[in-house]
Coordinates of C-alpha atoms in Angstrom, one line a residue:
M11 CA 26.2 25.5 18.1
N12 CA 28.2 27.3 20.2
N13 CA 27.6 31.1 20.6
E14 CA 30.4 31.8 22.4
L15 CA 32.5 31.5 18.7
F16 CA 30.3 34.4 17.5
L17 CA 30.8 38.2 17.4
P18 CA 27.5 39.7 18.7
R19 CA 25.9 41.7 16.3
Q20 CA 27.0 45.2 16.1
C21 CA 25.8 47.6 19.2
F22 CA 25.8 51.4 19.2
G23 CA 29.0 52.3 21.3
G24 CA 29.7 48.7 21.6
I25 CA 27.2 47.9 25.1
P26 CA 27.4 45.5 26.5
A27 CA 23.7 42.8 25.9
R28 CA 22.6 43.3 29.1
Y29 CA 21.9 46.9 28.9
S30 CA 21.1 46.6 24.7
K31 CA 17.6 44.3 24.6
F32 CA 14.8 46.0 23.0
E33 CA 11.9 45.3 25.7
S34 CA 14.6 47.2 28.7
S35 CA 15.7 50.0 26.7
S36 CA 14.8 53.7 27.0
V37 CA 16.7 54.6 23.8
V38 CA 16.9 52.6 19.9
V39 CA 18.8 53.7 17.4
L40 CA 16.9 53.1 14.2
P41 CA 19.5 53.4 11.0
I42 CA 18.1 54.0 7.7
P43 CA 21.0 53.6 5.1
Y44 CA 18.7 55.8 1.9
D45 CA 20.1 58.4 -0.6
S46 CA 18.5 58.3 -3.4
T47 CA 17.7 62.0 -3.8
V48 CA 21.3 63.0 -3.1
E49 CA 22.5 65.3 -5.8
W50 CA 26.2 65.9 -5.5
H51 CA 28.3 63.2 -3.6
S52 CA 26.3 60.5 -3.2
G53 CA 27.5 58.5 0.2
T54 CA 25.3 59.5 2.8
R55 CA 23.9 55.4 2.5
E56 CA 26.9 54.9 4.5
G57 CA 26.9 57.0 7.1
P58 CA 24.2 54.7 9.2
R59 CA 27.0 51.8 9.4
S60 CA 30.1 54.2 9.6
I61 CA 28.5 56.1 12.7
I62 CA 27.9 52.9 14.1
N63 CA 30.9 51.0 13.5
A64 CA 33.2 54.6 14.8
S65 CA 30.1 54.5 18.0
Q66 CA 32.4 50.8 19.0
Y67 CA 35.8 53.8 20.4
L68 CA 33.3 55.9 22.5
E69 CA 34.5 56.2 25.6
L70 CA 30.9 55.5 27.2
Y71 CA 31.8 57.8 30.4
D72 CA 30.6 61.6 29.6
I73 CA 33.4 64.1 31.5
E74 CA 31.1 67.1 30.6
M75 CA 27.9 65.1 32.9
D76 CA 30.2 63.2 35.2
R77 CA 28.5 60.0 34.2
E78 CA 27.6 56.6 32.0
F79 CA 24.0 56.7 29.7
H80 CA 24.0 53.0 28.7
S81 CA 22.3 52.2 32.0
I82 CA 19.7 53.6 30.8
G83 CA 19.2 50.8 27.9
I84 CA 20.6 51.6 24.3
H85 CA 19.5 49.2 21.8
T86 CA 19.9 49.5 18.4
L87 CA 17.6 48.3 15.2
P88 CA 18.4 45.8 12.8
E89 CA 19.0 48.6 9.3
V90 CA 15.8 49.1 7.7
E91 CA 15.8 48.4 3.8
P92 CA 15.5 50.5 1.4
I93 CA 13.1 51.6 -1.8
M94 CA 15.2 53.6 -3.9
D95 CA 12.2 53.7 -6.7
S96 CA 9.8 55.9 -4.8
P97 CA 11.0 58.8 -2.1
E98 CA 7.4 59.3 -1.2
Q99 CA 7.4 55.7 -0.8
M100 CA 10.3 55.3 1.9
V101 CA 9.0 58.0 3.8
D102 CA 5.9 56.3 4.3
R103 CA 8.3 53.1 5.3
V104 CA 9.9 55.4 7.9
H105 CA 6.1 56.8 9.3
H106 CA 5.5 53.3 9.7
I107 CA 8.0 51.7 11.6
V108 CA 8.1 54.7 13.6
T109 CA 4.6 54.6 14.5
N110 CA 5.6 51.6 15.8
L111 CA 7.9 52.1 17.5
L112 CA 6.0 54.8 19.7
E113 CA 3.7 52.7 20.7
S114 CA 6.4 50.8 22.6
N115 CA 7.6 54.0 24.6
K116 CA 10.9 53.9 22.8
F117 CA 12.4 57.2 22.4
I118 CA 14.5 57.1 18.8
V119 CA 16.8 58.4 17.7
M120 CA 17.2 58.1 13.9
I121 CA 20.3 58.0 11.8
G122 CA 20.7 58.6 8.5
G123 CA 21.2 58.0 6.0
E124 CA 19.7 62.0 3.8
H125 CA 17.1 64.4 4.9
S126 CA 14.7 63.5 3.8
L127 CA 13.8 60.3 5.6
T128 CA 12.9 62.7 9.2
V129 CA 9.5 63.6 7.2
G130 CA 8.7 60.1 8.1
M131 CA 10.1 60.3 11.5
V132 CA 8.6 63.9 12.3
R133 CA 5.1 63.3 10.4
A134 CA 4.3 60.0 13.2
I135 CA 5.9 62.1 16.2
A136 CA 3.3 65.1 15.5
K137 CA 0.3 62.3 15.6
Q138 CA 1.5 61.6 19.2
F139 CA 2.8 65.0 20.9
Q140 CA 0.9 67.9 20.6
D141 CA 2.5 71.1 20.5
I142 CA 5.9 69.9 18.8
C143 CA 7.8 72.0 16.9
V144 CA 10.7 71.0 14.6
L145 CA 14.1 72.5 15.6
Q146 CA 16.6 72.2 12.9
L147 CA 20.1 72.0 12.7
D148 CA 21.0 72.9 8.8
A149 CA 23.0 74.6 6.0
H150 CA 20.6 74.4 3.9
A151 CA 16.8 75.7 4.4
D152 CA 15.2 72.8 2.6
L153 CA 12.4 74.6 2.0
R154 CA 11.9 73.8 -2.0
D155 CA 8.4 72.9 -2.6
E156 CA 9.6 70.8 -5.6
Y157 CA 13.3 69.1 -6.4
L158 CA 14.0 67.2 -10.0
G159 CA 10.8 65.6 -9.7
T160 CA 9.0 64.7 -6.2
K161 CA 8.0 66.9 -3.7
Y162 CA 10.2 64.0 -1.3
S163 CA 13.7 64.8 -1.6
H164 CA 16.0 66.1 0.4
A165 CA 16.1 69.9 -0.5
C166 CA 12.1 69.9 0.1
T167 CA 12.6 68.4 3.6
M168 CA 11.5 71.3 6.2
R169 CA 8.6 72.6 3.7
R170 CA 7.1 69.1 3.7
V171 CA 7.7 70.0 7.8
V172 CA 6.4 73.2 8.1
E173 CA 2.6 71.0 6.6
L174 CA 2.8 68.6 10.2
C175 CA 4.1 71.6 12.8
P176 CA 6.1 75.0 13.3
I177 CA 10.1 74.5 12.4
T178 CA 13.2 77.0 14.4
Q179 CA 16.3 77.2 11.6
V180 CA 19.6 77.5 13.1
G181 CA 23.1 77.5 11.4
I182 CA 21.1 78.1 8.1
R183 CA 23.9 80.0 5.2
S184 CA 22.6 78.7 2.3
L185 CA 19.1 79.0 -0.1
S186 CA 17.3 79.5 -3.4
L187 CA 15.7 82.6 -4.0
E188 CA 12.2 80.6 -3.8
E189 CA 12.8 79.7 -0.4
H190 CA 13.9 83.1 0.5
D191 CA 10.6 84.2 -0.7
F192 CA 8.7 81.4 1.3
L193 CA 10.7 82.3 4.0
S194 CA 9.1 85.8 4.1
Q195 CA 5.6 84.9 3.4
Y196 CA 6.2 82.2 6.7
G197 CA 7.5 85.0 8.9
K198 CA 9.8 83.7 11.2
E199 CA 13.6 84.2 10.1
P200 CA 16.5 81.7 10.4
Y201 CA 19.5 82.1 12.2
Y202 CA 21.5 82.1 9.8
A203 CA 25.2 81.2 10.8
D204 CA 26.8 84.4 10.4
G205 CA 25.1 86.5 12.6
L206 CA 25.3 83.8 15.3
V207 CA 26.1 84.7 18.6
L208 CA 24.8 83.0 21.6
D209 CA 24.1 85.3 24.7
A210 CA 21.6 86.2 26.4
G211 CA 19.6 87.8 23.5
F212 CA 20.1 84.1 21.0
W213 CA 19.1 82.2 24.0
D214 CA 15.3 84.6 24.4
S215 CA 15.1 85.1 21.2
L216 CA 15.7 80.9 20.6
L217 CA 13.5 79.2 23.2
N218 CA 11.5 81.2 22.5
S219 CA 10.5 80.1 19.6
L220 CA 10.5 76.8 20.5
S221 CA 7.6 75.0 21.8
S222 CA 7.3 73.2 24.9
T223 CA 7.9 70.0 23.2
V224 CA 10.6 70.1 20.5
Y225 CA 11.9 67.2 17.9
I226 CA 16.0 67.8 16.6
S227 CA 17.0 67.7 13.3
I228 CA 20.9 67.8 12.8
D229 CA 22.1 67.8 9.4
I230 CA 25.7 67.3 10.0
D231 CA 26.8 70.0 7.7
V232 CA 25.7 72.0 10.1
L233 CA 29.1 72.4 11.5
D234 CA 32.0 74.0 9.5
P235 CA 33.7 71.6 7.2
S236 CA 37.0 72.2 8.9
I237 CA 35.6 69.4 10.7
M238 CA 33.1 68.2 9.2
P239 CA 33.9 67.6 5.8
A240 CA 32.7 64.3 5.1
V241 CA 28.8 66.0 3.5
G242 CA 27.6 65.4 0.4
T243 CA 26.8 69.5 -0.1
P244 CA 30.1 71.3 1.6
E245 CA 29.1 75.2 2.4
P246 CA 31.4 77.5 3.9
G247 CA 31.6 78.4 7.5
G248 CA 29.2 76.6 10.1
L249 CA 29.0 76.0 13.8
G250 CA 32.1 74.4 16.0
W251 CA 32.0 71.8 18.0
Y252 CA 31.6 73.6 21.4
Q253 CA 28.6 75.5 19.6
L254 CA 26.5 73.2 18.5
L255 CA 27.1 71.0 21.9
S256 CA 26.0 74.8 23.6
I257 CA 23.1 74.5 20.9
L258 CA 21.3 71.7 22.4
R259 CA 22.2 71.2 25.7
K260 CA 20.3 74.4 26.6
V261 CA 17.1 73.6 24.1
T262 CA 17.4 70.1 26.3
S263 CA 17.4 71.0 29.2
Q264 CA 14.8 73.7 29.0
K265 CA 12.4 71.7 26.8
R266 CA 10.9 68.1 26.0
V267 CA 12.7 67.0 23.6
V268 CA 11.1 64.0 22.3
G269 CA 13.2 62.3 19.4
I270 CA 16.4 62.9 17.5
D271 CA 17.5 62.6 14.3
L272 CA 21.1 62.8 12.6
V273 CA 21.8 62.9 8.9
E274 CA 23.4 63.7 6.3
L275 CA 26.8 61.8 7.2
C276 CA 28.4 61.1 3.7
P277 CA 32.0 59.4 5.2
N278 CA 33.4 59.3 1.6
Q279 CA 33.4 62.4 1.1
G280 CA 36.2 62.6 4.5
P281 CA 38.6 60.5 7.6
S282 CA 37.3 58.4 9.6
S283 CA 37.3 61.2 12.5
C284 CA 33.5 62.3 11.3
A285 CA 32.2 59.5 11.9
Y286 CA 33.8 59.7 15.4
L287 CA 32.6 62.9 15.6
A288 CA 28.9 61.6 14.0
A289 CA 28.8 59.0 17.3
K290 CA 30.0 60.8 20.1
L291 CA 26.8 63.9 18.8
V292 CA 24.5 61.1 19.2
Y293 CA 25.8 59.2 22.3
K294 CA 25.8 63.3 23.6
L295 CA 22.3 63.8 22.9
I296 CA 21.1 60.5 24.5
G297 CA 23.1 62.2 27.3
Y298 CA 21.4 65.5 27.2
A299 CA 18.1 64.0 26.6
A300 CA 17.9 61.4 29.6
S301 CA 20.2 63.9 32.0
N302 CA 17.1 66.5 31.7
K303 CA 14.1 63.9 32.0
S304 CA 12.8 64.0 27.9
F305 CA 12.3 60.4 28.7
S306 CA 11.2 57.9 30.9
V307 CA 13.6 54.7 32.1
C308 CA 12.3 51.9 31.2
G309 CA 13.3 48.9 32.9

């Protein structure tokens, strides 16, 4: 069969085949189309495919960093088959897959899907890296102990993560009384969206709150709904594009970032520009991490 008659499998960023082979790539993109615990607007299962589709139109040259990053090798894995009848088993599946990828010395960028998937990622990464913490950028605290009959709802994500390692929360603007009481006991106040001022005091406080090794988890609803309406649980207020990039740029320049996820894009709730924004954010983060040597370049 003449392979020239067929289009190649879609890779994140439309990256040429010579830069997207698994063996020689430093980065793997892990798409997981899963949203079984979402309560309001469903559809985050379509997020990974929408982001990868939109990424075909990215310029691989980044103006801010004055370079292209695809030459470090960015391999896109096939979509993970979801387990729809057990959120806990789905977390276990993610943990198993990520553990195997870490053994191959890959920097993993997970694209969800819903936020509960982060638990499986962090569970695997926390076993490999010491002194790790999670930087959560999110509109919601996600600190309920149980929600709708499961401890593995996307509303419980950070409560399960806290059982694994410390967290720092940025952009929060919605939480329940249960979560408020838990935070009082936890003794670590979030950086709430309404009081967020990126001045010297904020940077010192944020960086001091993080350990030397950081995992970054981005729920896309951290952004203001005026630029990111395509989410399942929208909240008024939120960060702007450049505000979010400033935080990510500063953290990646000062800390060792060992993994990333971007979750909760719900494409049916907004225009196609939202998927493009998410794709560009993923590529920017890969660029920041590569520029600051968060991972070694393979090949």
